Short mmCIF file of C-alpha atoms in Angstrom, two decimals:
data_model
loop_
_atom_site.label_atom_id
_atom_site.label_comp_id
_atom_site.label_asym_id
_atom_site.label_seq_id
_atom_site.Cartn_x
_atom_site.Cartn_y
_atom_site.Cartn_z
CA MET A 1 1.35 166.67 -5.83
CA ASP A 2 2.04 166.59 -9.47
CA SER A 3 1.72 170.03 -9.84
CA ASP A 4 4.43 170.75 -7.33
CA PRO A 5 6.79 172.78 -8.73
CA GLY A 6 9.89 170.63 -7.80
CA PHE A 7 7.81 167.58 -9.59
CA VAL A 8 7.37 169.93 -12.74
CA ALA A 9 10.94 170.59 -12.86
CA ALA A 10 11.74 166.76 -12.32
CA VAL A 11 9.41 165.77 -15.13
CA GLU A 12 10.61 168.76 -17.39
CA GLU A 13 14.30 167.03 -16.86
CA ALA A 14 13.24 163.54 -17.68
CA LYS A 15 11.99 165.12 -21.07
CA THR A 16 15.15 166.96 -21.90
CA GLY A 17 17.30 163.59 -21.46
CA PHE A 18 14.74 161.96 -23.68
CA GLY A 19 15.31 164.93 -26.26
CA GLU A 20 19.04 164.23 -25.99
CA GLY A 21 18.98 160.80 -26.58
CA GLY A 22 19.60 159.67 -23.07
CA VAL A 23 17.77 157.77 -20.23
CA PRO A 24 14.70 159.72 -19.48
CA ILE A 25 14.96 160.38 -15.56
CA GLY A 26 14.93 163.74 -14.00
CA ALA A 27 15.19 164.85 -10.37
CA CYS A 28 14.77 168.18 -8.51
CA LEU A 29 15.58 168.85 -5.03
CA VAL A 30 13.56 171.34 -2.97
CA SER A 31 14.53 172.87 0.28
CA LYS A 32 12.16 172.79 3.44
CA GLU A 33 10.97 176.14 2.34
CA GLY A 34 10.24 175.16 -0.86
CA LYS A 35 13.33 176.79 -2.84
CA ILE A 36 14.26 174.72 -5.59
CA LEU A 37 17.87 174.06 -4.69
CA GLY A 38 19.11 172.23 -7.74
CA ARG A 39 17.85 169.87 -10.75
CA GLY A 40 19.13 167.38 -13.21
CA HIS A 41 19.12 164.47 -15.31
CA ASN A 42 20.68 161.31 -16.15
CA MET A 43 23.83 161.77 -18.25
CA ARG A 44 24.87 158.19 -18.80
CA VAL A 45 24.69 159.02 -22.54
CA GLN A 46 25.29 162.50 -22.99
CA LYS A 47 28.69 162.11 -20.73
CA ASP A 48 29.70 158.44 -20.82
CA SER A 49 28.87 158.69 -17.42
CA ALA A 50 28.34 155.76 -15.10
CA THR A 51 27.42 157.38 -11.73
CA LEU A 52 25.18 160.78 -13.18
CA HIS A 53 21.90 158.96 -12.55
CA ALA A 54 19.05 162.06 -12.11
CA GLU A 55 19.32 162.12 -8.56
CA ILE A 56 23.09 162.16 -8.57
CA SER A 57 23.29 164.73 -11.12
CA THR A 58 20.66 167.18 -9.49
CA LEU A 59 22.73 166.56 -5.94
CA GLU A 60 26.09 167.45 -8.19
CA ASN A 61 24.13 170.71 -10.08
CA THR A 62 23.25 171.52 -6.24
CA GLY A 63 26.64 172.12 -5.41
CA ARG A 64 28.67 171.95 -2.03
CA LEU A 65 26.17 172.55 0.80
CA PRO A 66 26.28 172.18 4.75
CA ALA A 67 24.21 169.14 5.89
CA SER A 68 21.50 171.58 7.22
CA ALA A 69 20.63 172.75 3.75
CA TYR A 70 19.22 169.12 3.10
CA LYS A 71 17.15 169.07 6.41
CA GLY A 72 13.67 168.73 5.83
CA ALA A 73 14.14 168.75 1.71
CA THR A 74 12.34 166.65 -0.86
CA MET A 75 13.78 164.72 -3.69
CA TYR A 76 11.53 164.70 -6.62
CA THR A 77 12.54 162.16 -9.03
CA SER A 78 10.42 161.31 -12.33
CA LEU A 79 11.39 157.26 -11.46
CA SER A 80 11.81 155.08 -8.20
CA PRO A 81 15.45 155.36 -7.31
CA CYS A 82 18.06 152.94 -7.68
CA ASP A 83 20.35 151.85 -4.99
CA MET A 84 22.99 154.41 -5.37
CA CYS A 85 20.61 157.41 -5.54
CA THR A 86 18.66 155.77 -2.63
CA GLY A 87 21.88 155.85 -0.77
CA ALA A 88 22.77 159.64 -1.78
CA CYS A 89 19.45 160.36 -0.33
CA VAL A 90 20.44 158.42 2.78
CA LEU A 91 23.81 160.01 2.89
CA TYR A 92 22.48 163.62 2.88
CA LYS A 93 19.35 162.96 4.80
CA VAL A 94 16.66 164.28 2.85
CA ALA A 95 13.26 164.07 4.46
CA ARG A 96 10.98 162.92 1.63
CA VAL A 97 11.40 161.18 -1.96
CA VAL A 98 8.55 161.85 -4.21
CA ILE A 99 8.69 159.56 -7.11
CA GLY A 100 6.95 159.64 -10.47
CA GLU A 101 6.41 156.12 -11.24
CA ASN A 102 7.52 152.75 -9.90
CA LYS A 103 5.67 150.29 -12.76
CA THR A 104 8.94 150.14 -14.77
CA PHE A 105 11.56 149.76 -12.34
CA VAL A 106 11.31 149.35 -8.34
CA GLY A 107 14.33 150.93 -6.65
CA GLY A 108 15.57 151.17 -2.83
CA GLU A 109 12.05 152.86 -1.56
CA ALA A 110 11.69 150.06 1.26
CA TYR A 111 15.14 150.85 2.39
CA LEU A 112 14.03 154.53 2.24
CA LYS A 113 11.46 154.13 4.62
CA GLN A 114 13.77 151.66 6.89
CA ARG A 115 15.99 154.83 7.18
CA GLY A 116 13.11 157.13 8.25
CA ILE A 117 12.36 158.87 4.74
CA GLU A 118 9.09 159.55 3.49
CA VAL A 119 8.34 158.23 0.33
CA ILE A 120 5.10 158.98 -2.26
CA VAL A 121 4.82 157.14 -5.07
CA LEU A 122 2.65 159.08 -7.67
CA GLU A 123 2.07 156.80 -10.38
CA ASN A 124 2.11 159.64 -13.03
CA LYS A 125 1.36 158.45 -16.61
CA GLU A 126 3.54 160.70 -18.43
CA CYS A 127 6.70 159.27 -16.34
CA GLN A 128 5.53 155.86 -17.11
CA ASP A 129 4.98 156.28 -20.70
CA LEU A 130 8.21 158.31 -21.40
CA MET A 131 10.07 155.17 -19.52
CA SER A 132 8.24 152.17 -21.39
CA LYS A 133 9.30 154.04 -24.68
CA PHE A 134 12.78 154.26 -23.70
CA ILE A 135 13.02 150.73 -22.37
CA GLU A 136 11.28 149.64 -25.74
CA GLU A 137 13.95 151.42 -27.83
CA LYS A 138 17.14 151.22 -26.11
CA PRO A 139 16.82 148.09 -23.87
CA GLY A 140 20.50 147.69 -23.53
CA VAL A 141 21.29 151.17 -22.12
CA TRP A 142 18.64 150.71 -19.64
CA TYR A 143 19.91 147.54 -18.68
CA GLU A 144 23.66 149.12 -18.54
CA ASP A 145 22.16 151.70 -16.44
CA ILE A 146 20.54 149.31 -13.72
CA GLY A 147 23.55 146.79 -13.50
CA GLU A 148 21.54 144.26 -15.01
CA MET B 1 45.71 141.85 1.30
CA ASP B 2 47.50 145.12 2.09
CA SER B 3 49.73 144.60 -0.79
CA ASP B 4 46.92 143.83 -3.49
CA PRO B 5 47.67 146.32 -6.49
CA GLY B 6 44.26 147.51 -5.85
CA PHE B 7 44.76 148.29 -2.23
CA VAL B 8 48.01 149.72 -2.87
CA ALA B 9 46.25 152.00 -5.51
CA ALA B 10 43.44 153.00 -3.41
CA VAL B 11 45.98 154.54 -0.85
CA GLU B 12 47.51 156.20 -3.42
CA GLU B 13 44.75 157.73 -4.30
CA ALA B 14 44.08 158.93 -0.71
CA LYS B 15 47.18 160.26 -0.50
CA THR B 16 46.78 162.42 -3.81
CA GLY B 17 43.72 163.64 -2.39
CA PHE B 18 45.42 164.87 1.06
CA GLY B 19 47.92 166.56 -0.98
CA GLU B 20 45.68 168.57 -3.03
CA GLY B 21 43.76 169.82 0.43
CA GLY B 22 41.06 167.53 -0.27
CA VAL B 23 39.45 164.70 1.54
CA PRO B 24 42.00 161.86 1.69
CA ILE B 25 39.64 158.82 0.48
CA GLY B 26 40.78 156.99 -2.48
CA ALA B 27 39.42 153.85 -4.17
CA CYS B 28 40.19 151.09 -7.10
CA LEU B 29 37.84 148.89 -8.82
CA VAL B 30 39.43 145.82 -9.68
CA SER B 31 38.01 143.19 -12.02
CA LYS B 32 37.25 139.53 -11.41
CA GLU B 33 40.66 138.85 -13.39
CA GLY B 34 42.53 141.18 -11.45
CA LYS B 35 42.67 143.93 -14.12
CA ILE B 36 42.27 147.57 -12.48
CA LEU B 37 39.39 148.82 -14.32
CA GLY B 38 39.50 152.66 -12.49
CA ARG B 39 40.59 154.29 -9.87
CA GLY B 40 39.84 157.48 -8.09
CA HIS B 41 39.47 160.02 -5.01
CA ASN B 42 37.32 162.05 -3.14
CA MET B 43 36.99 165.29 -5.29
CA ARG B 44 34.56 167.42 -2.94
CA VAL B 45 37.45 170.16 -2.47
CA GLN B 46 38.76 169.79 -6.02
CA LYS B 47 35.79 170.25 -8.04
CA ASP B 48 33.24 171.49 -5.46
CA SER B 49 31.49 168.54 -6.02
CA ALA B 50 28.99 166.93 -3.22
CA THR B 51 28.75 163.70 -5.25
CA LEU B 52 32.38 162.82 -5.85
CA HIS B 53 33.25 160.18 -3.18
CA ALA B 54 36.13 158.14 -3.75
CA GLU B 55 34.16 155.09 -4.87
CA ILE B 56 32.01 157.36 -7.09
CA SER B 57 35.05 158.87 -8.48
CA THR B 58 36.30 155.37 -9.43
CA LEU B 59 33.13 154.36 -10.83
CA GLU B 60 33.03 157.14 -12.93
CA ASN B 61 36.83 157.20 -13.95
CA THR B 62 36.22 153.40 -14.76
CA GLY B 63 33.53 154.69 -17.54
CA ARG B 64 30.54 152.65 -18.73
CA LEU B 65 30.30 149.20 -18.44
CA PRO B 66 28.01 146.35 -19.20
CA ALA B 67 26.92 144.72 -15.88
CA SER B 68 28.90 141.66 -16.67
CA ALA B 69 32.24 143.68 -16.08
CA TYR B 70 31.37 144.55 -12.55
CA LYS B 71 30.73 140.90 -12.08
CA GLY B 72 33.14 139.18 -9.52
CA ALA B 73 34.99 142.98 -8.95
CA THR B 74 36.49 144.10 -5.88
CA MET B 75 36.13 147.87 -4.96
CA TYR B 76 38.80 148.81 -2.68
CA THR B 77 38.75 152.04 -0.66
CA SER B 78 41.03 153.57 2.19
CA LEU B 79 37.64 154.20 4.29
CA SER B 80 34.43 152.31 5.26
CA PRO B 81 31.87 153.51 2.31
CA CYS B 82 29.37 155.70 3.14
CA ASP B 83 25.67 154.85 2.39
CA MET B 84 25.78 156.59 -1.43
CA CYS B 85 29.15 154.70 -2.32
CA THR B 86 27.52 151.65 -0.41
CA GLY B 87 24.57 151.83 -2.86
CA ALA B 88 26.78 152.40 -5.59
CA CYS B 89 28.66 149.04 -4.72
CA VAL B 90 25.09 147.11 -4.69
CA LEU B 91 24.00 148.98 -7.73
CA TYR B 92 26.89 147.36 -9.70
CA LYS B 93 27.04 144.33 -7.79
CA VAL B 94 30.46 144.36 -7.07
CA ALA B 95 31.73 140.60 -5.67
CA ARG B 96 33.71 142.35 -2.68
CA VAL B 97 34.48 145.70 -0.87
CA VAL B 98 37.63 146.11 0.86
CA ILE B 99 37.98 148.50 3.15
CA GLY B 100 41.52 150.42 4.80
CA GLU B 101 40.03 151.17 8.01
CA ASN B 102 36.78 151.72 9.71
CA LYS B 103 37.80 153.32 13.41
CA THR B 104 37.12 157.08 11.88
CA PHE B 105 34.01 156.43 10.27
CA VAL B 106 31.53 153.28 9.88
CA GLY B 107 29.50 153.56 6.65
CA GLY B 108 26.73 150.98 5.28
CA GLU B 109 28.75 147.40 5.96
CA ALA B 110 26.23 145.66 7.46
CA TYR B 111 23.92 146.60 4.35
CA LEU B 112 26.73 145.46 1.78
CA LYS B 113 26.81 142.24 3.54
CA GLN B 114 23.07 142.11 3.87
CA ARG B 115 22.88 142.50 -0.03
CA GLY B 116 25.39 139.66 -0.16
CA ILE B 117 28.65 141.67 -1.02
CA GLU B 118 31.76 140.33 1.08
CA VAL B 119 33.29 142.63 3.15
CA ILE B 120 36.82 142.69 4.63
CA VAL B 121 38.07 145.52 6.92
CA LEU B 122 41.91 145.44 7.05
CA GLU B 123 42.47 147.98 9.83
CA ASN B 124 45.64 149.81 7.94
CA LYS B 125 47.31 152.21 10.18
CA GLU B 126 48.19 154.36 7.23
CA CYS B 127 44.64 155.01 6.48
CA GLN B 128 43.53 155.47 9.92
CA ASP B 129 46.46 158.08 10.44
CA LEU B 130 45.63 160.07 7.29
CA MET B 131 41.79 160.45 7.85
CA SER B 132 42.68 160.98 11.57
CA LYS B 133 44.79 164.00 10.72
CA PHE B 134 42.49 165.23 7.86
CA ILE B 135 39.46 165.38 10.70
CA GLU B 136 41.52 167.03 12.83
CA GLU B 137 42.57 169.72 10.53
CA LYS B 138 39.44 170.16 8.72
CA PRO B 139 36.35 169.23 10.59
CA GLY B 140 34.03 170.83 8.69
CA VAL B 141 34.87 169.70 5.38
CA TRP B 142 34.51 166.27 6.89
CA TYR B 143 31.37 166.65 8.63
CA GLU B 144 30.14 168.27 4.97
CA ASP B 145 31.36 165.43 3.22
CA ILE B 146 29.45 162.89 5.57
CA GLY B 147 26.25 164.99 5.69
CA GLU B 148 26.29 165.43 9.61
#
């Protein structure tokens, strides 16, 4: 599953974010049929945004869609989703959330499951290393991003 | 509480949204000290946005803040918050969510309480009438907005 096009795109997005000096978290939304609907990365630093986390950026970049378009979809994300991004996945009723890693941060995984969404954690080392490096380098930005 | 400056601002935002042909939901974030930190309204129609619900718009317009700035804050919103906006309030740990009405839609109120956030519902008739009129006129946009 680490080689799923949606996950590869999410990791690419995370790396792009890191290269831009931002919070290195990326995501990608893939339809039930396997089509990439949208992708994005955290834009806190780049756009001075308090809401454009990776999954929110991805949903925003995906654009307006009817509820049926999200049916059976998978949200790939490089990091365990925060409460806001968890809620966004619940709102649009994606079927599955595939998470790169949850060693550096654990978000709303339990709540996603409680709301009937399948959760898969890959424990991907590349994602872990990227986040560890970022948190070590810019702890202030990281704590701001998770409201702590 | 219907006359709190934050609530008055949220209702003004909802009306502005209606006037723009959008989803008429407004919000306003007020600090513990009573200062309006930011306000906004749903921008689905105006910006073709899948994520700029009223509370998300408000947090985005408020801009980047440290976690301490949200401490003790109140999110006023004209309508019961959806799962995404509920999650955003949980992420930033606002102390209280004051809701104009929950007759036309009930969002994540139970989850907010479960996460230790105070929830007050005003059952404000102006908010109810605005939403009822909108849902009757544009049901397709409404269902798209709540992912149904």
